[in-house]
PDB file of C-alpha atoms in Angstrom:
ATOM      1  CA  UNK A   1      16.434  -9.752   6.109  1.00  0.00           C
ATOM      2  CA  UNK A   2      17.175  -9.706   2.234  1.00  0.00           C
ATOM      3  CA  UNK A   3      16.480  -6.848   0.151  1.00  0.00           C
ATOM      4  CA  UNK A   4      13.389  -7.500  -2.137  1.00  0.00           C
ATOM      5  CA  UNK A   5      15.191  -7.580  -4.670  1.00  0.00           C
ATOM      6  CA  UNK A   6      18.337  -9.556  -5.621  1.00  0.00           C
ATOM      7  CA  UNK A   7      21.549  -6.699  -6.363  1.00  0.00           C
ATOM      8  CA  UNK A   8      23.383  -6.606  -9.248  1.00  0.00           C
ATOM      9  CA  UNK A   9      26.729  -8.973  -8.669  1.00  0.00           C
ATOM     10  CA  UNK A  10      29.869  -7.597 -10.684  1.00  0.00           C
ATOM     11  CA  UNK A  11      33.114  -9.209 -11.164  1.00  0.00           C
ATOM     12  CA  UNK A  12      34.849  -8.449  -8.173  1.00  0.00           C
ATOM     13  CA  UNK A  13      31.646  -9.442  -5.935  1.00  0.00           C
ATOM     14  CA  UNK A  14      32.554 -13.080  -6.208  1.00  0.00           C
ATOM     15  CA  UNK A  15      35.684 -15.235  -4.635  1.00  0.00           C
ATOM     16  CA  UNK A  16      36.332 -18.863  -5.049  1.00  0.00           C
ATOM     17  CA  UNK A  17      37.458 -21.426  -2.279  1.00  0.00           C
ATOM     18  CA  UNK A  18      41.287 -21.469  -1.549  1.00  0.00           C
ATOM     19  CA  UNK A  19      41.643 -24.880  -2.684  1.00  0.00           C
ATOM     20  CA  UNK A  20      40.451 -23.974  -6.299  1.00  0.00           C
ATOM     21  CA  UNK A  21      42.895 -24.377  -8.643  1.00  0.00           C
ATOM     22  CA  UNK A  22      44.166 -20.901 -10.294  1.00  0.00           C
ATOM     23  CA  UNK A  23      43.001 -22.573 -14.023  1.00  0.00           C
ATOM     24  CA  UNK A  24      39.678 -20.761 -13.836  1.00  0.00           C
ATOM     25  CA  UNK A  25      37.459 -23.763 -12.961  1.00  0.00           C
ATOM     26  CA  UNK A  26      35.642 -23.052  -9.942  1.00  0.00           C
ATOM     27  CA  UNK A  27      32.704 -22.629  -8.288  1.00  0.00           C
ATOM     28  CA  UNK A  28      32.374 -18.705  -7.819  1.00  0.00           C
ATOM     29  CA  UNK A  29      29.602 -17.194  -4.658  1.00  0.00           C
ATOM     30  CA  UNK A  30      28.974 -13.699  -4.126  1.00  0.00           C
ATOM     31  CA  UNK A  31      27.455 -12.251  -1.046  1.00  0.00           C
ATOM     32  CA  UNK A  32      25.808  -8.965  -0.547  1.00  0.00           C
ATOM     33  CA  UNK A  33      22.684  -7.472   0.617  1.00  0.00           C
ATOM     34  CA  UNK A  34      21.182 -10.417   2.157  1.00  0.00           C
ATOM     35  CA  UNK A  35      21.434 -12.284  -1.215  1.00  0.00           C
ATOM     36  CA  UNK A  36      23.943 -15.054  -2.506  1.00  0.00           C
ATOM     37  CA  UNK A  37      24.779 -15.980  -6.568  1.00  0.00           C
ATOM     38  CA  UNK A  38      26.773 -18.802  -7.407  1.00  0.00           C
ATOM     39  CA  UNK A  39      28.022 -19.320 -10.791  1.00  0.00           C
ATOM     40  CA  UNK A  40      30.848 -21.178 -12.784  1.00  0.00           C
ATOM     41  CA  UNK A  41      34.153 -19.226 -13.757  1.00  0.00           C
ATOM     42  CA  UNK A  42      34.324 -21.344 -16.905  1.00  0.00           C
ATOM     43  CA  UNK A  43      32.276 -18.834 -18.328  1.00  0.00           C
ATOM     44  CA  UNK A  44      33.141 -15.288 -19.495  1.00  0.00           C
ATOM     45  CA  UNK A  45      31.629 -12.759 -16.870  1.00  0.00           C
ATOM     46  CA  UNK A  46      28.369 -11.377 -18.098  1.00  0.00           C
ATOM     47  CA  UNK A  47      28.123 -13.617 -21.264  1.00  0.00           C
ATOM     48  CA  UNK A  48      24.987 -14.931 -22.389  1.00  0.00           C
ATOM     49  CA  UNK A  49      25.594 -18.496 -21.003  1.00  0.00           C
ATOM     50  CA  UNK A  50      26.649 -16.646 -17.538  1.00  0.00           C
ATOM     51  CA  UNK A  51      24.304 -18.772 -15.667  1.00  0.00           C
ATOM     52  CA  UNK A  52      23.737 -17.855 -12.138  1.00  0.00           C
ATOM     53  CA  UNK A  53      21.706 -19.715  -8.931  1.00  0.00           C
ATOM     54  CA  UNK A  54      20.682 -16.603  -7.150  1.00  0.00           C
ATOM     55  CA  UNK A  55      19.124 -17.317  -3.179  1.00  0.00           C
ATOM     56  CA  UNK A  56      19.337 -16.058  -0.019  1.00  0.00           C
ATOM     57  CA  UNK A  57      21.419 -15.724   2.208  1.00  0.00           C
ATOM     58  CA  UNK A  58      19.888 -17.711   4.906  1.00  0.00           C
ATOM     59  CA  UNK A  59      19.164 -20.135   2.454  1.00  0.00           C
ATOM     60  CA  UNK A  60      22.499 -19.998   1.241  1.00  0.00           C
ATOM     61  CA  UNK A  61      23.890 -20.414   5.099  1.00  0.00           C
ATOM     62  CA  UNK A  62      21.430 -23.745   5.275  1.00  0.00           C
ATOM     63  CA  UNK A  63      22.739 -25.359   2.253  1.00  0.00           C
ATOM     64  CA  UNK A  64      25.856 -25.310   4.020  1.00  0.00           C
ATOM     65  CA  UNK A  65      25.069 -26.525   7.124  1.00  0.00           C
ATOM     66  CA  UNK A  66      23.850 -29.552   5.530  1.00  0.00           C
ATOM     67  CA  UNK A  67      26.676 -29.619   3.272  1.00  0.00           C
ATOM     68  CA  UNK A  68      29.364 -29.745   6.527  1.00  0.00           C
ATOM     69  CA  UNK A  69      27.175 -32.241   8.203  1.00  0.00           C
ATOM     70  CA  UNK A  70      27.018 -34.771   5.359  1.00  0.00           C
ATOM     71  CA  UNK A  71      23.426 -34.410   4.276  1.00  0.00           C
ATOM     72  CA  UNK A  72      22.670 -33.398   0.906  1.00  0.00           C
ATOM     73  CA  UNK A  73      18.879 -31.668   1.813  1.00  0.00           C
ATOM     74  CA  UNK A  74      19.026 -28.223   1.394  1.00  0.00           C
ATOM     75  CA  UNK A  75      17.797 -25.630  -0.623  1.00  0.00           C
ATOM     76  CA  UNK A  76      21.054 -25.986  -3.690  1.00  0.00           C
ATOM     77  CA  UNK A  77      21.568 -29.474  -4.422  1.00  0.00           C
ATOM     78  CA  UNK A  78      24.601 -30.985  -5.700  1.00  0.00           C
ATOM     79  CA  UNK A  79      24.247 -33.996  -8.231  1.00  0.00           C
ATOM     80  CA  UNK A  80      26.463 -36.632  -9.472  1.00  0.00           C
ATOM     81  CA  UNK A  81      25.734 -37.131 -13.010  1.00  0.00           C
ATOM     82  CA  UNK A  82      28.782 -39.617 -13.706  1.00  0.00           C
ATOM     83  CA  UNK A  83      31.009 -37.385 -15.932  1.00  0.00           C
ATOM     84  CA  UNK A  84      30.936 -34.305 -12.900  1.00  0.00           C
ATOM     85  CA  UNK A  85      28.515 -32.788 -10.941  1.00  0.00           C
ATOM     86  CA  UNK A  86      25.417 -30.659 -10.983  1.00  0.00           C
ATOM     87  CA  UNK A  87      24.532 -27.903  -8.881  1.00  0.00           C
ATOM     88  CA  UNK A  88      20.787 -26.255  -8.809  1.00  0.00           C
ATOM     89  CA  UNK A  89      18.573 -24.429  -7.020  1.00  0.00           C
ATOM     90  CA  UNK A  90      16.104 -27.343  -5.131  1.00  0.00           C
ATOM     91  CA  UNK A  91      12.987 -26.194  -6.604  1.00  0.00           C
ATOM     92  CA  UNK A  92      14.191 -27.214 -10.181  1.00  0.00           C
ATOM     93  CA  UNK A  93      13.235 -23.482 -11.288  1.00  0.00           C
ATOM     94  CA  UNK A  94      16.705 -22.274 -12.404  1.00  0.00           C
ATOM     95  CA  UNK A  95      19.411 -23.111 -14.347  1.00  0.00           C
ATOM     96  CA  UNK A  96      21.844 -25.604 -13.619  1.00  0.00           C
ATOM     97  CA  UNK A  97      25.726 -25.147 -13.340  1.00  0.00           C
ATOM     98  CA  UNK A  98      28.380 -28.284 -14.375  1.00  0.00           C
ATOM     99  CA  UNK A  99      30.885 -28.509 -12.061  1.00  0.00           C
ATOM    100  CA  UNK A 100      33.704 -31.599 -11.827  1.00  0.00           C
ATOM    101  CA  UNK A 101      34.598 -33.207  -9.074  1.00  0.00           C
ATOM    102  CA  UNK A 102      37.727 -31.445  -8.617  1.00  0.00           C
ATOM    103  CA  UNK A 103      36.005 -28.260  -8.900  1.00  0.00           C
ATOM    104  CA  UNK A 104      33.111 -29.516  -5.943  1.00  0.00           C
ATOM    105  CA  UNK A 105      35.491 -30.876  -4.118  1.00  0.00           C
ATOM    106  CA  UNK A 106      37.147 -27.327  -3.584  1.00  0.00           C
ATOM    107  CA  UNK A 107      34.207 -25.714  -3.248  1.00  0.00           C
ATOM    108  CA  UNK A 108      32.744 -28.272   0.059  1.00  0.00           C
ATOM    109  CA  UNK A 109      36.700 -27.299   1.125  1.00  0.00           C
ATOM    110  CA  UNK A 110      35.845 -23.979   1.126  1.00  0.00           C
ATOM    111  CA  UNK A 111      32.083 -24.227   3.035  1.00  0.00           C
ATOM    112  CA  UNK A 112      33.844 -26.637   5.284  1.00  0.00           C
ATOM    113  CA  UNK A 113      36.479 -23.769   6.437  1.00  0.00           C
ATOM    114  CA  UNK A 114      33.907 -21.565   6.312  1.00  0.00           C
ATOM    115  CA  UNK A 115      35.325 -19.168   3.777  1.00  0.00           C
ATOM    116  CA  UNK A 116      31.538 -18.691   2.424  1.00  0.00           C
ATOM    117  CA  UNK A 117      29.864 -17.519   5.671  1.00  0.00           C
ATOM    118  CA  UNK A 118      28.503 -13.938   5.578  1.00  0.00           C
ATOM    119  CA  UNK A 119      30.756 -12.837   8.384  1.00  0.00           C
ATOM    120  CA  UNK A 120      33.850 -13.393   6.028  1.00  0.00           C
ATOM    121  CA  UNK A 121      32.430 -11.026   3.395  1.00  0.00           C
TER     122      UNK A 121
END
């Protein structure tokens, strides 16, 4: 069970899939205390337009389920939006990160090897 509250992610917290390419564009997740961010390393770390899609972890763990499976229901979406991809939170009630497809590919890599799950952290 998740703490109540969400903890405070710092730099270090977060990894990106091995198939990310080492130019800083990547999807970035953090695990820890029964809580997972997500956020893009495009950004500086803590900047104002540091924009992060904080869930759970279990929630987390079902978005990639459906992610290795094909489907695309879950609790984080990922969106094609023509020029790259979108990534939110399914209830619409966060912020939204812009990803391309290079950068989403690597990431589903990564969930697909299973360098996410919560026993790897």
């Amino acid at each position: 069970m998740p703490a109540l509250t969400p903890p405070e992610f710092g730099e270090a917290d977060f990894r990106t899939a091995t198939a990310s390419q080492p130019n800083g564009d990547c999807v970035q997740v953090a695990r820890r205390a029964g809580w997972v961010a997500l956020r893009d390393d495009k950004t500086d770390f803590g900047a104002d337009d540091d924009h992060r899609l904080l869930l759970t972890g279990d929630a987390f763990d079902r978005a990639q389920d459906a992610w290795r499976t094909g489907g695309s229901t879950g609790p984080v979406r990922i969106a094609d939006r023509g020029d790259g991809h979108v990534m939110r939170l399914d209830d619409r009630s966060s912020s939204e990160l812009s990803f391309s497809t290079a950068e989403i590919e690597a990431f589903l890599d990564g969930v697909i090897r299973g360098e996410f799950d919560s026993t790897r952290y």
